[in-house]
mmCIF file with all atom_site columns, C-alpha atoms in Angstrom:
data_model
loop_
_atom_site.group_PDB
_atom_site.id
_atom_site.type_symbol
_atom_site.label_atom_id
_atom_site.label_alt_id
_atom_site.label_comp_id
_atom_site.label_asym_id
_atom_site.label_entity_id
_atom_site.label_seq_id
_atom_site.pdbx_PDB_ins_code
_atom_site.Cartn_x
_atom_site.Cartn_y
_atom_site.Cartn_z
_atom_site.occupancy
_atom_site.B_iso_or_equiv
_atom_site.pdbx_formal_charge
_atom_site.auth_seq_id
_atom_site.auth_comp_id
_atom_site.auth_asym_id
_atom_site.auth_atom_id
_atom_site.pdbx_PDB_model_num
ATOM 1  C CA . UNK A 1 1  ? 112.370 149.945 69.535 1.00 0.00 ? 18  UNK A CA 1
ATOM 2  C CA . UNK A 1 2  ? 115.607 150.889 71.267 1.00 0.00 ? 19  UNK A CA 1
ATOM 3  C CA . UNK A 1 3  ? 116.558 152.923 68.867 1.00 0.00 ? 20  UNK A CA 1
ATOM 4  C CA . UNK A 1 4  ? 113.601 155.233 68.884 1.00 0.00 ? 21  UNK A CA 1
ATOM 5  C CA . UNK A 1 5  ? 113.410 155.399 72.561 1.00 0.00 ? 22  UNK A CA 1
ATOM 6  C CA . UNK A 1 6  ? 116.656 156.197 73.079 1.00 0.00 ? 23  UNK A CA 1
ATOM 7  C CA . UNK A 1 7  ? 116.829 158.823 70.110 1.00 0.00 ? 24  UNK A CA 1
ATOM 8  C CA . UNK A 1 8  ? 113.734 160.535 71.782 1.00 0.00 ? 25  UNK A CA 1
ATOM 9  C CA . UNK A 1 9  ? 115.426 160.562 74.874 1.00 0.00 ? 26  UNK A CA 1
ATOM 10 C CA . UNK A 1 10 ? 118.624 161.902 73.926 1.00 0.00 ? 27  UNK A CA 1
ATOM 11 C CA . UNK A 1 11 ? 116.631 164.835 71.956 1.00 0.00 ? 28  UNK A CA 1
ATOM 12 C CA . UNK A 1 12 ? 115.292 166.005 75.421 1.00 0.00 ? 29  UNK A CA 1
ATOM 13 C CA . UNK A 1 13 ? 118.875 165.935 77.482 1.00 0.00 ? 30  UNK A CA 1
ATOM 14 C CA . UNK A 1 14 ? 120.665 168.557 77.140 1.00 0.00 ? 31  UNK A CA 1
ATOM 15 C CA . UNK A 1 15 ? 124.351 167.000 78.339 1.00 0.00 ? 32  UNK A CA 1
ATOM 16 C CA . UNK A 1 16 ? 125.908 163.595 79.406 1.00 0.00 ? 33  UNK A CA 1
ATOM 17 C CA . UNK A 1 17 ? 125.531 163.981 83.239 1.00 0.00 ? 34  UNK A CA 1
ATOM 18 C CA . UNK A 1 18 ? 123.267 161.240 84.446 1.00 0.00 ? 35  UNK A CA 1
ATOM 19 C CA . UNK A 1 19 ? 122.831 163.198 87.477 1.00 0.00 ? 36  UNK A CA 1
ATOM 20 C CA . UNK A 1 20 ? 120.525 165.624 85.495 1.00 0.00 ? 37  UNK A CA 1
ATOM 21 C CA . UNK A 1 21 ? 118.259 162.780 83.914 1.00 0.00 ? 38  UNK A CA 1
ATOM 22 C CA . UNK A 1 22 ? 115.053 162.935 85.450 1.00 0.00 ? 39  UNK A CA 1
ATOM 23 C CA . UNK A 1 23 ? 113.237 159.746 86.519 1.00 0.00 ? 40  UNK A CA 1
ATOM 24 C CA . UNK A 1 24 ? 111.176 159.453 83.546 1.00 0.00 ? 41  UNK A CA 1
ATOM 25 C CA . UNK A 1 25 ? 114.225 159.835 81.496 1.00 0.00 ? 42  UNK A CA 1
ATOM 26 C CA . UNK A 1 26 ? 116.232 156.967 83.360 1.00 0.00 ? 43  UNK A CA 1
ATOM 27 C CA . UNK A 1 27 ? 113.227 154.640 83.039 1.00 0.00 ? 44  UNK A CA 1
ATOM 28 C CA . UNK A 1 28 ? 112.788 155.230 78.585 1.00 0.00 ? 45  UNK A CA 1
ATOM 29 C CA . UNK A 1 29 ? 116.843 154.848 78.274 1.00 0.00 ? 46  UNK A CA 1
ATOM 30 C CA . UNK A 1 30 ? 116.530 151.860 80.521 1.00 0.00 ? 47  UNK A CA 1
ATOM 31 C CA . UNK A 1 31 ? 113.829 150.285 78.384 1.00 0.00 ? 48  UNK A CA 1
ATOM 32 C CA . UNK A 1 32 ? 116.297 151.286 75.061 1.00 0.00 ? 49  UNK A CA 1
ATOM 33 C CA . UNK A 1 33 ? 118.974 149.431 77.002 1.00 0.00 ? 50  UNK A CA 1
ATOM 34 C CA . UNK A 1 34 ? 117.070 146.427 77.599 1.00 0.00 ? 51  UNK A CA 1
ATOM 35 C CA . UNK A 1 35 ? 115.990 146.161 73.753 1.00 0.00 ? 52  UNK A CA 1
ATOM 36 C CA . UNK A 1 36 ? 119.026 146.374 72.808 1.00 0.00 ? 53  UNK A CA 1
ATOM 37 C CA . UNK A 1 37 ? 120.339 143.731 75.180 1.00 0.00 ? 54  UNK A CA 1
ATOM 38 C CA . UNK A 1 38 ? 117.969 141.676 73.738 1.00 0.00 ? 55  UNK A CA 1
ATOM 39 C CA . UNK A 1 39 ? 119.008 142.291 69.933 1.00 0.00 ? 56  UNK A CA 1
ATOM 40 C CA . UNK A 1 40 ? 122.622 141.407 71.013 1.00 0.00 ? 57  UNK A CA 1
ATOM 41 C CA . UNK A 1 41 ? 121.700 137.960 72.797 1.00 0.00 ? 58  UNK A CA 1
ATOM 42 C CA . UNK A 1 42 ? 119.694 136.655 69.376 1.00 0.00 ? 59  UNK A CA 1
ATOM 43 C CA . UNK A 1 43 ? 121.879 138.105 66.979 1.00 0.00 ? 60  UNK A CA 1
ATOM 44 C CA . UNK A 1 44 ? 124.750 136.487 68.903 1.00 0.00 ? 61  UNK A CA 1
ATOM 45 C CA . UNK A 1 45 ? 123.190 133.272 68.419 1.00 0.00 ? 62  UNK A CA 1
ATOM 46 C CA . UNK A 1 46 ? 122.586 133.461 65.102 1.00 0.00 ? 63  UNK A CA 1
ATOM 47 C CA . UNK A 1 47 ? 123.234 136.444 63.129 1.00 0.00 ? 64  UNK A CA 1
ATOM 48 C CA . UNK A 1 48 ? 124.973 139.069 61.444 1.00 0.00 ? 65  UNK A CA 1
ATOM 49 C CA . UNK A 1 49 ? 127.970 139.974 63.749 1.00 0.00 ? 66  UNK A CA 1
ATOM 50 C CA . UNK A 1 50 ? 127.513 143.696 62.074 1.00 0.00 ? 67  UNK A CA 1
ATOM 51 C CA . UNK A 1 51 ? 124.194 143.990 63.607 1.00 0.00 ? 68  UNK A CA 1
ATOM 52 C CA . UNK A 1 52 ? 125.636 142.911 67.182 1.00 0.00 ? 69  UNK A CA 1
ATOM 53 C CA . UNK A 1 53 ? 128.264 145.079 67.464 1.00 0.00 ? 70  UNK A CA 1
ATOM 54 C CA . UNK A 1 54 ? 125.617 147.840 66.092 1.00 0.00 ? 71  UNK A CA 1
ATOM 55 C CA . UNK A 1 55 ? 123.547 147.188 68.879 1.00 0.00 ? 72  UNK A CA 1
ATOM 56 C CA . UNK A 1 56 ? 126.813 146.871 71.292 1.00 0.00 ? 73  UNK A CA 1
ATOM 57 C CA . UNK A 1 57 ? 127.495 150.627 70.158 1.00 0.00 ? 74  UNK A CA 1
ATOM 58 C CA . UNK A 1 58 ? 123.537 151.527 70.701 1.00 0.00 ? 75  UNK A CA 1
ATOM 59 C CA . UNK A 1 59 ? 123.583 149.941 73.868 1.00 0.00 ? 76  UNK A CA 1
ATOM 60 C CA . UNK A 1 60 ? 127.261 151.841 75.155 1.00 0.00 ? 77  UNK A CA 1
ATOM 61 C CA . UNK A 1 61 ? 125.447 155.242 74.223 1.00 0.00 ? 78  UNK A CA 1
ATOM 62 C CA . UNK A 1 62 ? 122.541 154.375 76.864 1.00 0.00 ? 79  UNK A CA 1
ATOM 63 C CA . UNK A 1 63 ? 125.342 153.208 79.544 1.00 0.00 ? 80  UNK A CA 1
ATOM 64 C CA . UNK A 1 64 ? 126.782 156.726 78.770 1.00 0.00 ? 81  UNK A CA 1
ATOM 65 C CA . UNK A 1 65 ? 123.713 158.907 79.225 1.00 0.00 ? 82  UNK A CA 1
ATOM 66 C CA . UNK A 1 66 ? 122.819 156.148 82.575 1.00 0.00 ? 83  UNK A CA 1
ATOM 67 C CA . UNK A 1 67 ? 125.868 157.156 84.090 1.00 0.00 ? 84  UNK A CA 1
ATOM 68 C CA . UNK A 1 68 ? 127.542 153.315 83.236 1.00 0.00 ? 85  UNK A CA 1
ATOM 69 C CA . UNK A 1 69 ? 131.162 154.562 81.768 1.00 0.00 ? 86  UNK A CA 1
ATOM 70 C CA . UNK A 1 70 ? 132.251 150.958 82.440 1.00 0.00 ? 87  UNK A CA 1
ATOM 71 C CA . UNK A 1 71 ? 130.389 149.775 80.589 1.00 0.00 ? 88  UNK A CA 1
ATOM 72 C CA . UNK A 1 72 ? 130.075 151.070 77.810 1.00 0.00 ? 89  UNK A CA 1
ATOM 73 C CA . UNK A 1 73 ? 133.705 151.013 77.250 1.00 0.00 ? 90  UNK A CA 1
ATOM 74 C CA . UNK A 1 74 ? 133.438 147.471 77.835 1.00 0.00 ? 91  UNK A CA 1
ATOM 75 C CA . UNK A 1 75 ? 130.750 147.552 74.800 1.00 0.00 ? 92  UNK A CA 1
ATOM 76 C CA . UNK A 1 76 ? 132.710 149.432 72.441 1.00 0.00 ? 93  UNK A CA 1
ATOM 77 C CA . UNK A 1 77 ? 135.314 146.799 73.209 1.00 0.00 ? 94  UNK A CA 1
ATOM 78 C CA . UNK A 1 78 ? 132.983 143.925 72.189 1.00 0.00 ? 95  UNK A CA 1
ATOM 79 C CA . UNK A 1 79 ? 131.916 145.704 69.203 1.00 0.00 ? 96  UNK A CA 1
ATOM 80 C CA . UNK A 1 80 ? 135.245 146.599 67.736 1.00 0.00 ? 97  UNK A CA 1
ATOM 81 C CA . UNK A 1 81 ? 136.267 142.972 68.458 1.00 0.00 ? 98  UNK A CA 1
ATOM 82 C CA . UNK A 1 82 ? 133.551 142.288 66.346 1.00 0.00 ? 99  UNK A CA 1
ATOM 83 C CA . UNK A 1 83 ? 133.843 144.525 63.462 1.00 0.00 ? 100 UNK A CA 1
#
């Protein structure tokens, strides 16, 4: 699910500057962060660690289009820990 939100999304920005996502925008890349939040906590518990630091990446590009920088550095972090 948070993949096809947020690749919907991301076909309808036209740059990186989260001061130009509209509020409709915000909310879908929200709701792909939150998904993949969610794939990262059960995979974490039991699970591939490929898939979690997938979804760690995932996740990071929603932080970048929310305006988050901080964290999604912090995610790439995780994920090439993991890898």
């Amino acid at each position: 699910l948070g993949s096809v939100v947020l690749r919907a999304e991301l076909s309808k920005l036209d740059s990186e500057d989260a001061s130009e996502i509209d509020s409709h925008a915000r909310r879908r890349l929200e709701e792909a962060r939150e998904a993949f939040t969610k794939v990262i906590e059960l995979v974490s518990r039991r699970g591939p660690s490929a898939f979690q630091a997938l979804a760690l990446v995932r996740r990071a590009t929603t932080f970048v289009h929310l305006g988050d920088q901080g964290r999604a550095h912090e995610d790439i972090d995780e994920a090439q820990r993991l890898a």
